[in-house]
Coordinates of C-alpha atoms in Angstrom, one line a residue:
M1 CA 48.0 71.3 40.3
V2 CA 46.0 69.1 42.6
P3 CA 42.8 70.8 43.8
S4 CA 43.0 72.1 47.4
H5 CA 39.2 72.2 48.0
I6 CA 36.4 71.0 45.7
A7 CA 32.8 72.2 46.3
V8 CA 30.1 69.9 44.8
V9 CA 26.8 71.9 44.6
G10 CA 23.9 69.5 44.5
G11 CA 23.4 66.3 46.5
G12 CA 21.5 64.2 44.0
L13 CA 22.9 61.0 42.4
T14 CA 25.1 63.0 40.1
G15 CA 26.6 65.1 42.9
L16 CA 27.1 62.2 45.2
S17 CA 28.8 60.2 42.4
S18 CA 31.0 63.1 41.7
A19 CA 32.0 63.5 45.3
W20 CA 32.7 59.8 45.7
H21 CA 34.9 59.5 42.6
L22 CA 36.7 62.8 43.4
A23 CA 37.4 61.7 46.9
R24 CA 39.0 58.5 45.6
R25 CA 41.0 60.4 43.0
F26 CA 42.1 63.2 45.4
P27 CA 42.3 61.7 48.9
Q28 CA 44.1 64.7 50.3
T29 CA 41.7 67.3 48.9
A30 CA 38.9 68.8 51.0
I31 CA 35.5 68.1 49.4
S32 CA 32.3 69.8 50.4
V33 CA 28.9 68.5 49.2
I34 CA 26.3 71.2 49.4
E35 CA 22.6 70.3 49.3
K36 CA 19.7 72.7 49.9
E37 CA 17.3 70.0 51.0
S38 CA 17.4 68.1 54.3
R39 CA 17.9 64.8 52.4
F40 CA 20.3 63.7 49.7
G41 CA 19.4 61.7 46.6
G42 CA 17.4 64.1 44.5
W43 CA 14.5 62.4 42.7
I44 CA 15.4 58.9 44.1
R45 CA 12.9 58.3 46.9
S46 CA 12.2 54.8 48.2
E47 CA 9.9 54.1 51.1
R48 CA 9.3 50.7 52.8
I49 CA 5.8 50.5 54.2
E50 CA 3.5 47.8 55.6
V51 CA 0.0 47.3 54.1
D52 CA -2.9 45.4 55.6
D53 CA -6.2 44.5 53.9
G54 CA -8.1 43.9 57.1
N55 CA -8.6 40.3 56.3
G56 CA -5.4 38.9 57.7
H57 CA -3.2 39.7 54.7
R58 CA -0.2 41.9 55.5
E59 CA 2.9 42.7 53.4
S60 CA 6.1 44.8 53.7
M61 CA 6.7 46.5 50.4
V62 CA 8.8 49.2 48.7
L63 CA 7.2 52.2 47.0
E64 CA 9.3 54.3 44.6
A65 CA 8.4 57.9 44.0
G66 CA 11.1 58.3 41.4
P67 CA 13.3 55.9 39.3
R68 CA 12.6 52.2 40.1
T69 CA 14.8 50.0 37.9
L70 CA 18.2 50.2 36.2
R71 CA 19.5 48.6 33.0
P72 CA 22.7 46.7 33.1
R73 CA 24.3 48.5 30.1
S74 CA 25.6 51.3 32.4
K75 CA 29.0 50.1 33.5
A76 CA 29.4 53.2 35.6
I77 CA 26.6 52.1 37.9
L78 CA 27.7 48.4 37.8
E79 CA 31.1 49.7 39.0
L80 CA 29.4 51.5 41.9
V81 CA 27.4 48.5 42.8
H82 CA 30.6 46.4 43.0
L83 CA 32.8 48.9 44.8
L84 CA 30.0 49.8 47.3
N85 CA 29.5 46.0 48.0
L86 CA 25.8 46.1 47.0
E87 CA 25.9 42.7 45.2
E88 CA 24.0 41.0 48.0
S89 CA 21.2 43.7 47.8
L90 CA 20.6 43.2 44.1
I91 CA 17.2 42.1 42.6
T92 CA 17.6 41.0 39.0
I93 CA 14.8 40.5 36.4
P94 CA 15.9 38.0 33.7
L95 CA 15.3 38.5 30.0
T96 CA 13.0 35.5 30.1
S97 CA 10.6 37.0 32.7
P98 CA 7.2 38.4 31.7
A99 CA 8.4 41.8 32.9
A100 CA 11.1 41.7 30.3
K101 CA 9.1 40.1 27.4
S102 CA 5.7 41.8 27.8
R103 CA 5.3 45.5 27.4
F104 CA 2.1 47.1 26.3
L105 CA 0.5 50.2 24.8
H106 CA -2.9 51.7 25.6
L107 CA -4.2 53.5 22.6
P108 CA -6.2 56.7 23.4
G109 CA -9.9 56.3 22.8
R110 CA -9.8 52.5 23.1
T111 CA -10.3 50.0 25.9
G112 CA -7.7 47.6 27.0
L113 CA -4.0 47.0 26.3
A114 CA -2.1 46.0 23.1
V115 CA 1.1 44.0 23.6
L116 CA 4.2 45.2 21.8
P117 CA 6.2 42.6 19.8
S118 CA 9.3 41.4 21.7
S119 CA 10.8 39.5 18.8
F120 CA 10.6 39.4 15.0
T121 CA 8.4 36.3 15.1
S122 CA 6.0 37.9 17.6
L123 CA 5.6 40.9 15.3
F124 CA 3.4 38.7 13.0
T125 CA 0.8 38.1 15.8
S126 CA 1.0 41.7 17.1
P127 CA -1.9 44.1 16.8
F128 CA 0.8 46.5 15.5
L129 CA 1.7 44.3 12.5
R130 CA 0.0 46.6 10.0
L131 CA 1.7 49.7 11.5
M132 CA 5.2 48.4 12.0
L133 CA 6.0 45.8 9.3
P134 CA 5.3 47.9 6.2
A135 CA 7.1 50.9 7.8
I136 CA 10.2 49.0 8.7
A137 CA 10.2 46.9 5.5
R138 CA 10.0 50.0 3.2
E139 CA 12.4 52.2 5.1
P140 CA 15.7 50.7 3.6
F141 CA 14.4 51.4 0.1
K142 CA 13.2 54.9 0.8
A143 CA 15.4 57.6 -0.8
P144 CA 17.5 59.6 1.7
N145 CA 15.4 62.6 2.8
R146 CA 17.2 64.4 5.6
P147 CA 17.0 68.1 4.7
D148 CA 20.3 69.5 3.5
G149 CA 22.4 71.3 6.1
I150 CA 20.4 70.4 9.3
K151 CA 22.5 69.6 12.3
D152 CA 19.7 68.4 14.6
E153 CA 16.0 67.4 14.3
A154 CA 13.0 66.6 16.5
F155 CA 12.6 62.9 17.2
D156 CA 9.1 63.0 15.8
S157 CA 10.2 64.6 12.6
L158 CA 12.9 62.0 12.0
L159 CA 10.6 59.1 12.6
S160 CA 7.9 60.6 10.4
R161 CA 10.4 61.1 7.6
R162 CA 11.7 57.6 7.6
F163 CA 8.7 55.5 9.0
G164 CA 5.7 57.6 8.6
P165 CA 3.6 60.0 10.8
E166 CA 1.5 57.3 12.4
F167 CA 4.5 55.2 13.3
A168 CA 6.1 58.3 14.9
R169 CA 2.9 59.3 16.8
T170 CA 2.0 55.9 18.1
L171 CA 5.4 54.3 18.9
G172 CA 7.8 57.3 19.0
S173 CA 5.6 59.5 21.2
A174 CA 4.9 56.6 23.6
L175 CA 8.7 56.0 24.0
V176 CA 9.3 59.6 24.8
H177 CA 6.5 59.7 27.3
G178 CA 8.2 56.8 29.1
V179 CA 11.7 58.2 29.1
Y180 CA 11.3 62.0 29.1
A181 CA 7.6 62.6 29.9
A182 CA 7.8 65.1 27.0
D183 CA 6.5 65.9 23.6
S184 CA 8.5 64.0 21.0
R185 CA 8.0 66.9 18.6
Q186 CA 10.2 69.1 20.8
L187 CA 12.9 66.5 21.7
S188 CA 16.3 66.7 20.0
V189 CA 17.1 63.3 18.5
R190 CA 20.9 64.0 18.5
S191 CA 20.8 64.6 22.3
A192 CA 18.2 62.0 23.3
F193 CA 18.7 59.1 20.8
P194 CA 22.1 59.8 19.1
T195 CA 22.4 56.2 17.9
I196 CA 19.3 56.7 15.6
W197 CA 20.8 59.9 14.1
T198 CA 24.1 58.1 13.6
A199 CA 22.4 55.0 12.1
E200 CA 20.8 57.2 9.4
E201 CA 24.2 58.6 8.5
N202 CA 25.9 55.2 8.5
G203 CA 23.1 53.7 6.5
K204 CA 23.4 56.4 3.8
G205 CA 20.0 57.7 4.6
S206 CA 18.4 54.5 6.0
I207 CA 18.1 53.9 9.8
V208 CA 17.4 50.2 9.3
R209 CA 20.5 49.7 7.1
G210 CA 22.6 51.7 9.6
F211 CA 21.6 49.4 12.4
M212 CA 22.2 46.3 10.3
Q213 CA 25.7 47.3 9.5
R214 CA 28.5 45.8 11.6
R215 CA 29.6 48.5 14.1
G216 CA 33.2 48.7 15.2
T217 CA 33.9 48.5 18.9
S218 CA 34.7 51.9 20.4
E219 CA 37.3 52.3 23.0
E220 CA 35.9 52.8 26.5
P221 CA 37.5 53.4 29.9
A222 CA 38.3 50.6 32.2
Y223 CA 35.7 49.9 34.9
D224 CA 36.3 47.9 38.1
L225 CA 33.3 45.5 37.8
G226 CA 34.4 42.4 39.7
D227 CA 31.9 39.7 38.8
M228 CA 29.1 42.2 37.8
E229 CA 29.2 41.4 34.1
A230 CA 28.6 37.7 34.9
T231 CA 25.9 38.6 37.4
M232 CA 24.1 40.8 34.7
K233 CA 24.3 38.2 31.9
A234 CA 20.8 37.7 30.6
V235 CA 19.4 40.3 32.9
S236 CA 16.8 42.8 31.6
V237 CA 16.7 45.3 34.5
Y238 CA 17.6 45.3 38.1
S239 CA 17.0 47.1 41.4
F240 CA 17.7 46.6 45.1
K241 CA 15.9 44.8 47.9
D242 CA 15.1 48.0 49.7
G243 CA 14.7 50.1 46.5
M244 CA 16.7 52.5 44.5
Y245 CA 17.7 54.6 47.5
A246 CA 20.0 51.8 48.5
L247 CA 22.5 53.2 46.0
V248 CA 22.2 56.7 47.5
D249 CA 22.5 55.3 51.0
A250 CA 25.6 53.3 50.2
L251 CA 27.3 56.4 48.6
L252 CA 26.4 58.5 51.7
K253 CA 27.8 55.9 54.1
S254 CA 31.0 55.6 52.1
L255 CA 31.4 59.4 51.9
K256 CA 30.9 59.7 55.7
T257 CA 33.9 57.4 56.3
R258 CA 36.3 59.7 54.3
P259 CA 37.9 62.4 56.5
N260 CA 38.3 64.7 53.5
V261 CA 34.6 64.9 52.8
R262 CA 32.0 67.1 54.4
L263 CA 28.3 66.8 53.8
L264 CA 26.2 70.0 54.1
P265 CA 22.5 69.4 54.0
N266 CA 19.9 72.2 54.5
T267 CA 22.5 74.5 52.9
A268 CA 21.4 76.7 49.9
V269 CA 24.1 78.3 47.7
T270 CA 23.2 82.0 47.2
S271 CA 26.4 83.2 45.5
L272 CA 29.2 81.8 43.4
T273 CA 32.0 84.1 42.2
S274 CA 35.5 83.8 40.9
N275 CA 38.5 86.0 41.2
E276 CA 40.1 87.6 38.2
G277 CA 42.9 85.1 38.0
G278 CA 40.5 82.2 38.0
D279 CA 42.5 80.4 40.7
T280 CA 40.0 80.6 43.6
M281 CA 36.2 80.9 43.9
Q282 CA 33.9 82.0 46.7
I283 CA 30.6 80.3 47.5
V284 CA 28.1 81.7 50.0
A285 CA 26.2 78.7 51.3
G286 CA 23.9 79.3 54.2
S287 CA 26.0 80.9 57.0
E288 CA 29.2 79.7 55.4
K289 CA 31.6 81.2 53.0
L290 CA 33.7 78.6 51.2
K291 CA 36.8 79.4 49.1
P292 CA 37.2 76.3 46.9
S293 CA 39.8 76.0 44.2
H294 CA 37.4 74.0 42.0
V295 CA 33.6 73.7 41.8
V296 CA 31.2 71.0 40.4
A297 CA 27.6 72.2 39.8
A298 CA 25.4 69.1 39.8
L299 CA 21.9 70.6 40.0
P300 CA 19.2 71.5 37.5
L301 CA 20.4 74.2 35.1
P302 CA 17.6 76.6 35.9
Q303 CA 18.5 76.4 39.6
L304 CA 22.1 77.3 38.7
A305 CA 20.9 80.2 36.7
V306 CA 19.4 81.9 39.8
I307 CA 22.6 81.8 41.7
P308 CA 24.3 85.1 41.0
P309 CA 27.6 84.4 39.4
S310 CA 30.5 86.8 38.8
S311 CA 30.3 86.0 35.1
P312 CA 26.9 84.9 33.6
L313 CA 26.7 81.4 32.0
P314 CA 24.9 80.8 28.7
H315 CA 22.0 78.5 28.0
L316 CA 21.0 77.6 31.5
T317 CA 17.3 78.2 30.9
A318 CA 17.2 77.2 27.2
N319 CA 15.4 73.8 27.7
P320 CA 12.0 73.2 29.4
A321 CA 11.5 70.5 32.0
S322 CA 8.6 68.2 32.5
S323 CA 6.6 68.0 35.8
V324 CA 5.3 64.6 36.6
T325 CA 2.8 63.3 39.1
V326 CA 3.6 59.8 40.4
M327 CA 0.8 57.8 42.0
N328 CA 1.7 54.5 43.9
I329 CA -1.4 52.4 44.2
V330 CA -1.6 49.1 46.2
F331 CA -4.6 46.8 45.7
P332 CA -5.6 44.0 48.1
P333 CA -5.1 40.3 47.3
S334 CA -7.6 39.0 44.7
S335 CA -8.4 35.7 43.2
Q336 CA -8.2 37.4 39.7
S337 CA -5.1 39.2 38.4
I338 CA -5.6 42.9 38.1
H339 CA -3.3 43.3 35.1
P340 CA -1.6 41.0 32.6
P341 CA 1.9 39.8 33.4
G342 CA 4.4 42.3 32.1
F343 CA 6.4 45.4 32.8
G344 CA 3.6 47.9 32.2
Y345 CA 2.2 50.1 29.5
L346 CA 2.7 53.5 27.8
I347 CA 0.2 55.7 26.2
P348 CA 1.0 57.5 22.9
R349 CA 0.1 61.1 22.1
P350 CA -3.7 61.3 21.2
Q351 CA -4.7 61.9 17.6
P352 CA -5.4 65.5 16.5
P353 CA -7.2 67.6 17.3
F354 CA -7.2 66.5 20.9
E355 CA -3.4 65.9 21.5
Y356 CA -2.4 67.5 24.8
D357 CA -5.5 69.5 25.6
G358 CA -7.3 69.4 28.9
T359 CA -9.9 66.8 27.7
Q360 CA -7.3 64.0 27.9
P361 CA -6.7 61.9 31.1
G362 CA -3.1 63.1 31.2
I363 CA -1.7 59.6 32.0
L364 CA 1.7 58.9 30.4
G365 CA 1.9 55.2 31.5
T366 CA 1.7 52.7 34.3
V367 CA 4.3 50.3 35.7
F368 CA 3.3 46.9 37.0
D369 CA 5.6 47.0 40.0
S370 CA 4.5 43.7 41.5
C371 CA 5.6 42.0 38.3
S372 CA 8.9 43.8 37.7
V373 CA 10.2 44.3 41.2
G374 CA 7.9 42.1 43.3
A375 CA 10.9 40.5 45.0
Q376 CA 11.1 43.6 47.1
D377 CA 7.8 42.8 48.8
I378 CA 7.6 40.4 51.7
P379 CA 4.4 38.7 52.9
L380 CA 4.0 39.0 56.7
Q381 CA 1.8 35.9 57.0
S382 CA 2.7 32.2 56.7
S383 CA 0.6 31.5 53.5
T384 CA 2.0 33.1 50.4
S385 CA 0.0 31.8 47.5
A386 CA -0.3 34.2 44.5
S387 CA -3.9 35.0 45.3
E388 CA -2.9 36.2 48.7
R389 CA -0.3 38.8 47.4
F390 CA -1.0 42.5 47.1
T391 CA -0.7 44.2 43.7
K392 CA 1.4 47.3 43.4
V393 CA 1.3 49.6 40.4
T394 CA 2.6 53.1 39.7
V395 CA 0.8 55.6 37.4
M396 CA 2.6 58.5 35.8
L397 CA 0.8 61.7 34.8
G398 CA 1.6 65.1 33.4
G399 CA 4.6 66.0 31.3
P400 CA 3.2 67.7 28.2
Y401 CA -0.3 67.4 29.6
K402 CA -1.5 70.4 31.7
L403 CA -2.9 68.7 34.8
T404 CA -5.7 70.0 37.0
P405 CA -6.7 68.7 40.5
E406 CA -9.4 66.6 38.8
H407 CA -6.8 64.8 36.6
T408 CA -4.8 63.7 39.7
S409 CA -7.8 62.8 41.9
V410 CA -7.7 59.2 43.0
P411 CA -11.2 58.3 41.8
T412 CA -10.4 59.8 38.3
V413 CA -7.2 57.9 38.0
L414 CA -8.8 54.6 39.1
R415 CA -11.6 55.1 36.6
H416 CA -9.1 55.5 33.7
L417 CA -6.9 52.6 35.1
S418 CA -10.0 50.3 35.1
S419 CA -10.7 51.2 31.5
H420 CA -7.0 50.6 30.4
L421 CA -6.9 47.2 32.1
S422 CA -10.5 46.2 31.1
T423 CA -11.4 45.1 34.6
T424 CA -13.3 46.2 37.7
L425 CA -10.7 47.3 40.2
P426 CA -11.1 46.6 44.0
D427 CA -10.7 49.6 46.3
P428 CA -7.0 50.2 46.9
V429 CA -5.6 49.7 50.4
L430 CA -3.0 52.5 50.0
V431 CA -2.4 55.4 47.6
R432 CA 0.6 57.7 47.6
V433 CA 0.7 60.8 45.4
H434 CA 4.0 62.7 44.6
H435 CA 4.1 65.9 42.5
H436 CA 7.6 66.3 41.0
R437 CA 8.0 69.8 39.6
D438 CA 10.4 70.3 36.7
C439 CA 12.0 66.8 37.3
I440 CA 13.0 65.8 33.8
P441 CA 14.8 68.2 31.5
T442 CA 13.9 68.1 27.8
P443 CA 16.9 68.6 25.5
T444 CA 15.5 70.6 22.6
L445 CA 17.0 71.2 19.1
G446 CA 20.5 72.5 19.3
H447 CA 21.2 71.2 22.8
L448 CA 24.6 69.7 22.1
E449 CA 25.9 72.9 20.5
R450 CA 24.6 74.9 23.5
M451 CA 26.3 72.7 26.0
E452 CA 29.5 72.8 24.0
E453 CA 29.4 76.6 24.2
L454 CA 28.8 76.4 27.9
R455 CA 31.9 74.2 28.3
R456 CA 34.0 76.7 26.3
V457 CA 32.9 79.5 28.5
L458 CA 33.8 77.5 31.7
A459 CA 37.2 76.6 30.2
S460 CA 38.2 80.2 29.9
G461 CA 38.5 83.2 32.2
P462 CA 37.3 83.9 34.8
W463 CA 36.5 80.2 35.5
N464 CA 39.6 79.0 33.9
G465 CA 38.6 75.3 33.7
R466 CA 38.0 75.0 37.4
F467 CA 34.3 75.0 37.3
E468 CA 32.3 72.1 35.7
V469 CA 28.6 71.9 35.2
I470 CA 27.1 68.4 34.9
G471 CA 23.9 66.5 35.4
A472 CA 20.7 65.4 33.7
G473 CA 20.3 68.7 32.0
V474 CA 23.7 68.5 30.4
T475 CA 24.6 65.0 29.3
G476 CA 21.4 62.9 29.7
V477 CA 18.5 62.0 32.0
S478 CA 19.2 58.4 32.6
L479 CA 20.8 57.4 36.0
G480 CA 23.6 55.7 34.1
E481 CA 24.4 59.0 32.3
C482 CA 24.3 60.9 35.6
V483 CA 26.7 58.5 37.3
E484 CA 29.0 58.5 34.3
A485 CA 29.2 62.3 34.4
G486 CA 30.1 62.1 38.0
R487 CA 32.8 59.6 37.2
K488 CA 34.4 61.8 34.5
V489 CA 34.1 65.1 36.3
G490 CA 37.4 66.8 37.0
S491 CA 39.4 64.4 34.8
N492 CA 41.6 67.3 33.7
W493 CA 42.2 68.7 37.1

């Protein structure tokens, strides 16, 4: 039976994508999008500002408090870009650009940056040659050593088994800092990096052999991409001229044109119940009482846990979530480049015994925004030579580090940034600080099994398959995974 009324709880990218796809699939069905905040979009927050150095240099630029770029491998997002007519707003960064080819690590306790190899030949001139080459070369000849009977494993544990503890700590922990802002020793490899787990199985114990084997093409759904695949050929990452919120804004504008969709900002859900037959539900949201036939919960799982349901749901608070402080820093034009050309750098977990204690700076990494998405920024004076452009970077702190006010003070961060970049920094013309509490869920060991049990509970009484829970805490933290979840939701309704 076609749903009569769908309530989407949560107005972030997952919730908006869900509402948009459901509105297309069920044009006669009433759809309510309920968001407790005054704004939609969740952690996606773009701000266009003007900066002035007081010496005649002015620039209009975009600051991102949350996600800042997308990878073209997510067809679900490319489909949205096409169907929402956002092609003209795209900014693409080609694979040949410094932002695509040059990524760095800063090793704790040292000064400066070390460039990561971007190709096999560059490995031989890389400072990580002694770490990476022996570990990778030996791995295919190492005996299978996955413990018998395990169904999941920490990412750090798997890399340590196959490539060695130093490889896991230096490269593995830095990668996890950049994606999850988490401790790689807690992260489920099956949930976060399933292709690595599968490669070890396909390679009969060797990850390298597993990746070298020819993989069959898996069947995937059809996406309406227009010319997007051609547009994204040889593209590393992309964004939009006015920042990532352009995607949210386009979704909102499209939803507002649909007579069957109602947007409810500033509306907190305080109750969610189902009748015994499982054919209707009741939601108390602000001053309203809704009786939807179907519900999509697209909000952080711990937030869903505090909404009193008629039947408790399992595992909503099983996983921790990382809190991250994001600091946008804009430096004035300078005759000398502040940082090397490239995307930015990550920082691995410090060596024992320091690790994540309070003596560490607490910085996870820094993005060189002017290099990666500099096309968003527009000079407001006639002369536009490179030495007259502002430099924009974003520093991320927190995650597994327990931050104090001293960690996130601007002078402290600038002092560490100066050491990382091996340069004396000019005084910034603008600094924006954003504290994001519990913004990135960490899928710990057993996450896939827990989510499968949650789906089984929702498929039976009293929910009877009419209530679906999706989002970053369920299927994955990338924006592509969030949009894909919104595309698939309700496929059995």
